[in-house]
PDB file of C-alpha atoms in Angstrom:
ATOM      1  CA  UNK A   1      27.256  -6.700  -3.007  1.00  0.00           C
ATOM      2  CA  UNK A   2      23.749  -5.160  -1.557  1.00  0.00           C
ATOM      3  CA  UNK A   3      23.110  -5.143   1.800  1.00  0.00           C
ATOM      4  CA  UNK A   4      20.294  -7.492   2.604  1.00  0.00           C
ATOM      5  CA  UNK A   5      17.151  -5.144   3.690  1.00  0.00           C
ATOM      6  CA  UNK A   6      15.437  -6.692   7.253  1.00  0.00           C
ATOM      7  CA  UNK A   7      12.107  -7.439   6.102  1.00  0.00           C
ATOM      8  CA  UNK A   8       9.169  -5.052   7.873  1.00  0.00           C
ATOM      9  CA  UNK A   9       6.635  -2.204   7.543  1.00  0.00           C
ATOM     10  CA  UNK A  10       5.575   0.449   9.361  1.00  0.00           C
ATOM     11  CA  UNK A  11       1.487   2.222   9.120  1.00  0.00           C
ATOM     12  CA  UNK A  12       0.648   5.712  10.323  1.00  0.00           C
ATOM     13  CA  UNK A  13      -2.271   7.473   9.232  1.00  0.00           C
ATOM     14  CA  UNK A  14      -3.007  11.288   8.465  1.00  0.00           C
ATOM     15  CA  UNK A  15      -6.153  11.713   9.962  1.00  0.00           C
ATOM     16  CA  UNK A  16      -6.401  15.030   8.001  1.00  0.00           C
ATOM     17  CA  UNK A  17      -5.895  14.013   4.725  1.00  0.00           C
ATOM     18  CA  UNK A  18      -7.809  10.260   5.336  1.00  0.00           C
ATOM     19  CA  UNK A  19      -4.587   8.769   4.580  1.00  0.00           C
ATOM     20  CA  UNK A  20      -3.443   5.409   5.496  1.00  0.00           C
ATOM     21  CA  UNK A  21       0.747   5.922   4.699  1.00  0.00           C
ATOM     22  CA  UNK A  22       2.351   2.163   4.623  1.00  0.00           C
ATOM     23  CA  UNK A  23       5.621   1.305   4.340  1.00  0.00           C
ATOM     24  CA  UNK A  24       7.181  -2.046   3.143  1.00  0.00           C
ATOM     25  CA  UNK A  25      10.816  -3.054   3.447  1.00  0.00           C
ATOM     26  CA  UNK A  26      12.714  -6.127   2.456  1.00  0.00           C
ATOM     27  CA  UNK A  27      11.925  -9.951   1.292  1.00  0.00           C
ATOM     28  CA  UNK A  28       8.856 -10.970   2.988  1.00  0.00           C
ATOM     29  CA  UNK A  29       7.523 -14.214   4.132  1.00  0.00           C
ATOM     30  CA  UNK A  30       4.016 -15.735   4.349  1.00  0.00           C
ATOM     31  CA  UNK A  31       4.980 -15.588   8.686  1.00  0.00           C
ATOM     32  CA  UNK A  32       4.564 -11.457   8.307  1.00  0.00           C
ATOM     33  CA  UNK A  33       1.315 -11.011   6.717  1.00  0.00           C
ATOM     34  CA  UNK A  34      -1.419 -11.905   9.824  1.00  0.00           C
ATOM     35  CA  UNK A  35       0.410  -9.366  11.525  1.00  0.00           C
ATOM     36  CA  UNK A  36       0.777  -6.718   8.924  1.00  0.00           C
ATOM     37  CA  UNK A  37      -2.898  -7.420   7.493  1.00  0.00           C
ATOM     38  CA  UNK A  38      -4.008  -6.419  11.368  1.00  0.00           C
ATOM     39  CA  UNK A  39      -2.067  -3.866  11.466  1.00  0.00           C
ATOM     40  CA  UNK A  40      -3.428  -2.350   8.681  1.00  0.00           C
ATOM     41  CA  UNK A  41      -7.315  -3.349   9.660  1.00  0.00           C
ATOM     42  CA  UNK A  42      -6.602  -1.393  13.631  1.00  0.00           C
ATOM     43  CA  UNK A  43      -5.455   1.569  11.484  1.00  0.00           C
ATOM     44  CA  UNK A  44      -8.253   1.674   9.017  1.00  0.00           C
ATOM     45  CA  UNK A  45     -10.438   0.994  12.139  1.00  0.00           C
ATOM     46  CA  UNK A  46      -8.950   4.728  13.870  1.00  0.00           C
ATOM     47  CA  UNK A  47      -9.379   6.407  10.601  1.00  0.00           C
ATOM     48  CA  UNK A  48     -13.079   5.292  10.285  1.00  0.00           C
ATOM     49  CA  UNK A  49     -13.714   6.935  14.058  1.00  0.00           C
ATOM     50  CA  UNK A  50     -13.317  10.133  12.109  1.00  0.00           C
ATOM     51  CA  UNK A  51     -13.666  11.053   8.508  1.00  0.00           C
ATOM     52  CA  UNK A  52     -12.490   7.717   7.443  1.00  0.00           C
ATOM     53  CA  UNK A  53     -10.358   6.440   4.954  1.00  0.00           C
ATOM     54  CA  UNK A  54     -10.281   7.440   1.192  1.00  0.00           C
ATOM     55  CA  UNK A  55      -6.405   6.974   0.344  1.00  0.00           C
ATOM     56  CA  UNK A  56      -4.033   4.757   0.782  1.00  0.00           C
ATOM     57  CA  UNK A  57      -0.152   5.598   0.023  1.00  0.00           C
ATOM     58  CA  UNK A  58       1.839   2.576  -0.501  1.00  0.00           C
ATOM     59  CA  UNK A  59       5.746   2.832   0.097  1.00  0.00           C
ATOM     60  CA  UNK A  60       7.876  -0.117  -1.636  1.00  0.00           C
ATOM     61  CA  UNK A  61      10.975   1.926  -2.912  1.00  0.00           C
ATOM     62  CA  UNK A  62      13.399  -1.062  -0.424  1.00  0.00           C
ATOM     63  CA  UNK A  63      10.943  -3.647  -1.489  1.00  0.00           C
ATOM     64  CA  UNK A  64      12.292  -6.124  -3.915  1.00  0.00           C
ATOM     65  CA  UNK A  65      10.190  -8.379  -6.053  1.00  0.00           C
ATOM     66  CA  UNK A  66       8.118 -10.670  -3.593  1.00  0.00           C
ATOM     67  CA  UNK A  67       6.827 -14.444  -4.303  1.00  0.00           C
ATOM     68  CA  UNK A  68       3.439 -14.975  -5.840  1.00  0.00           C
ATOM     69  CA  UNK A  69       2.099 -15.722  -2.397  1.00  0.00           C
ATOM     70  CA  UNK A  70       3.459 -11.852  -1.008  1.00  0.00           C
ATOM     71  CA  UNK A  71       2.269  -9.815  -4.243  1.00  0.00           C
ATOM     72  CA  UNK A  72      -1.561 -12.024  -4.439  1.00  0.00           C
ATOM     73  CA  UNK A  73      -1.857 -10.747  -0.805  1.00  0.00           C
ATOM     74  CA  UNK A  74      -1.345  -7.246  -0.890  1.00  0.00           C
ATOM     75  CA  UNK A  75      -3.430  -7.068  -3.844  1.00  0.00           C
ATOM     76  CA  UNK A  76      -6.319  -8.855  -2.314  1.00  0.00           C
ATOM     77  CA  UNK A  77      -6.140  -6.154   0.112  1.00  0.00           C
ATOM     78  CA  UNK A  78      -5.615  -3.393  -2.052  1.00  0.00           C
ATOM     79  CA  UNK A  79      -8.710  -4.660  -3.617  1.00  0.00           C
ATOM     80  CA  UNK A  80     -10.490  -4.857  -0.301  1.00  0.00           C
ATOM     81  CA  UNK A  81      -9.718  -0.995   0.194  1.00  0.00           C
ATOM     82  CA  UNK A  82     -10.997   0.167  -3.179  1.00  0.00           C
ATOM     83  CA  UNK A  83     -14.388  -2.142  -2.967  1.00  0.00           C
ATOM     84  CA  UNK A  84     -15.494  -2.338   0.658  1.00  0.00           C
ATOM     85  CA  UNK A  85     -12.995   0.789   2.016  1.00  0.00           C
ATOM     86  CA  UNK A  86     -13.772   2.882  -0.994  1.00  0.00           C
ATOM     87  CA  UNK A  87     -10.056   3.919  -0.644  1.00  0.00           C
ATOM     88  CA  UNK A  88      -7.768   4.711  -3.756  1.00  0.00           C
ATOM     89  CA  UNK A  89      -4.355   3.279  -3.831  1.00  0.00           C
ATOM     90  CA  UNK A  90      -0.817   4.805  -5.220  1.00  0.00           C
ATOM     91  CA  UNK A  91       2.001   3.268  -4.551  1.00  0.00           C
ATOM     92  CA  UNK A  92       6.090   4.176  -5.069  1.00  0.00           C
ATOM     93  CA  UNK A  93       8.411   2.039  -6.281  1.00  0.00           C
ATOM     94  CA  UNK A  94      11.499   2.428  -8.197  1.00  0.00           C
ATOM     95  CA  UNK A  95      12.782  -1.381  -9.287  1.00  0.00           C
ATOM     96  CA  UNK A  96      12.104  -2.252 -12.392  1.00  0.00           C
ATOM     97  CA  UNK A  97      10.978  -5.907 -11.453  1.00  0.00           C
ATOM     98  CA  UNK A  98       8.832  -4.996  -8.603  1.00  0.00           C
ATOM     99  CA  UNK A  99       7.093  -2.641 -11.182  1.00  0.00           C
ATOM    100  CA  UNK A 100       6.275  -5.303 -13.606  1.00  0.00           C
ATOM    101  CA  UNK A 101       4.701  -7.197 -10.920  1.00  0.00           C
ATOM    102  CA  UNK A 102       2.801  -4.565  -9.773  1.00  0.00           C
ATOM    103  CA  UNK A 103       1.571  -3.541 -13.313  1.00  0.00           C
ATOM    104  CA  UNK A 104       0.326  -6.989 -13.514  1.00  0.00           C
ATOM    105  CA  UNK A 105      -1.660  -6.348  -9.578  1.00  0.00           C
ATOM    106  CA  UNK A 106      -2.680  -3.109 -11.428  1.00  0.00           C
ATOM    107  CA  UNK A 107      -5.577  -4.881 -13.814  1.00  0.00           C
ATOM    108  CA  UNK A 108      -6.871  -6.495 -10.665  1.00  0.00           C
ATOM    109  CA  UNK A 109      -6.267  -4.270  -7.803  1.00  0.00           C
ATOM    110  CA  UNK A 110      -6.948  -0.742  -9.216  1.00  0.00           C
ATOM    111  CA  UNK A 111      -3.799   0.973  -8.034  1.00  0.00           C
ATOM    112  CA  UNK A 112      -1.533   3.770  -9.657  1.00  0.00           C
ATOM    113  CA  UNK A 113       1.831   3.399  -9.450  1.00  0.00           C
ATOM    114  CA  UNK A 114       4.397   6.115  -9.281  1.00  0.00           C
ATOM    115  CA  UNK A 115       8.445   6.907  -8.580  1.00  0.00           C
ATOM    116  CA  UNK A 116       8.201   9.209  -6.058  1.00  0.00           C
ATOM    117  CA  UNK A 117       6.204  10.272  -2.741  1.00  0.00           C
ATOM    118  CA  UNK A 118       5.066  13.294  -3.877  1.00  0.00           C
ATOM    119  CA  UNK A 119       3.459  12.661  -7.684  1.00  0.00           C
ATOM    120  CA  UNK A 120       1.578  10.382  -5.976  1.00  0.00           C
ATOM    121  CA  UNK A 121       0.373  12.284  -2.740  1.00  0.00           C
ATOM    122  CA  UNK A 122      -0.513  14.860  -5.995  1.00  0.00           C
ATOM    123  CA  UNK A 123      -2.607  12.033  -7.222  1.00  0.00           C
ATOM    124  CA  UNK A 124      -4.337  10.678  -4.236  1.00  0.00           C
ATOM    125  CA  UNK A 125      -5.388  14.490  -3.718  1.00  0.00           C
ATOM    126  CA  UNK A 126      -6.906  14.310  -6.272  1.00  0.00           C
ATOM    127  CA  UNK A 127      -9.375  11.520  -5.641  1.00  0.00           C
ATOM    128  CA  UNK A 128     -12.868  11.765  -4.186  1.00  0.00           C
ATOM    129  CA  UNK A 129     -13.973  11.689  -0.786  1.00  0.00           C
ATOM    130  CA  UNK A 130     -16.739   9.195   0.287  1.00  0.00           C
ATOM    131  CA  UNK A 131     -18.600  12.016   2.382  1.00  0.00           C
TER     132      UNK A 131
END
């Protein structure tokens, strides 16, 4: 039987590369996102002090498929980084499931999706700047 992942995330950003890098772990509940959403607002806040913040690298290789609830919200705010952010969005993930889901976020949100870290740090290098 799988171990149960504990649900969390973690954000760090590479100032250098205007990179917000978030990782997402476990089965989440609707209790995690005021915190996470924050979380991710103070970062995007310390990147905009400097050159700002173009890309965003999702991580959700221990993230299994989410309720409707989980999967709506991180694509509202993947579609807040692309529209008022101007940020482009790639994001890992290996299970099947959770990549049918997020191919469906896709057609809203904007995002690439990819299997590993580095195709998709390729990618967002790729991307323009805002300045």
């Amino acid at each position: 039987m799988e171990a149960l992942i504990e649900p969390s995330y973690a954000v760090a950003i590479e100032p250098d590369h205007r990179l917000l890098h978030v990782a997402v772990r476990g089965f989440w509940s609707a209790a995690m996102l005021p915190g996470y959403i924050a979380e991710l607002l103070r970062q995007i806040a310390v990147l905009d002090t400097g050159q700002g913040c173009d890309r965003v690298l999702v991580d959700m290789t221990d993230y299994p498929i989410q309720s409707r609830e989980i999967a709506e919200a991180h694509c509202r705010f993947i579609v807040h980084g692309r529209t008022h952010v101007g940020a482009a969005t790639a994001i890992v993930m290996r299970s099947v499931l959770s990549r049918l889901q997020a191919k469906r976020m896709a057609n809203i949100a904007g995002h690439e999706l990819f299997d590993d870290e580095p195709a998709a740090r390729a990618w967002l290098m790729t991307q323009p700047v805002r300045r």
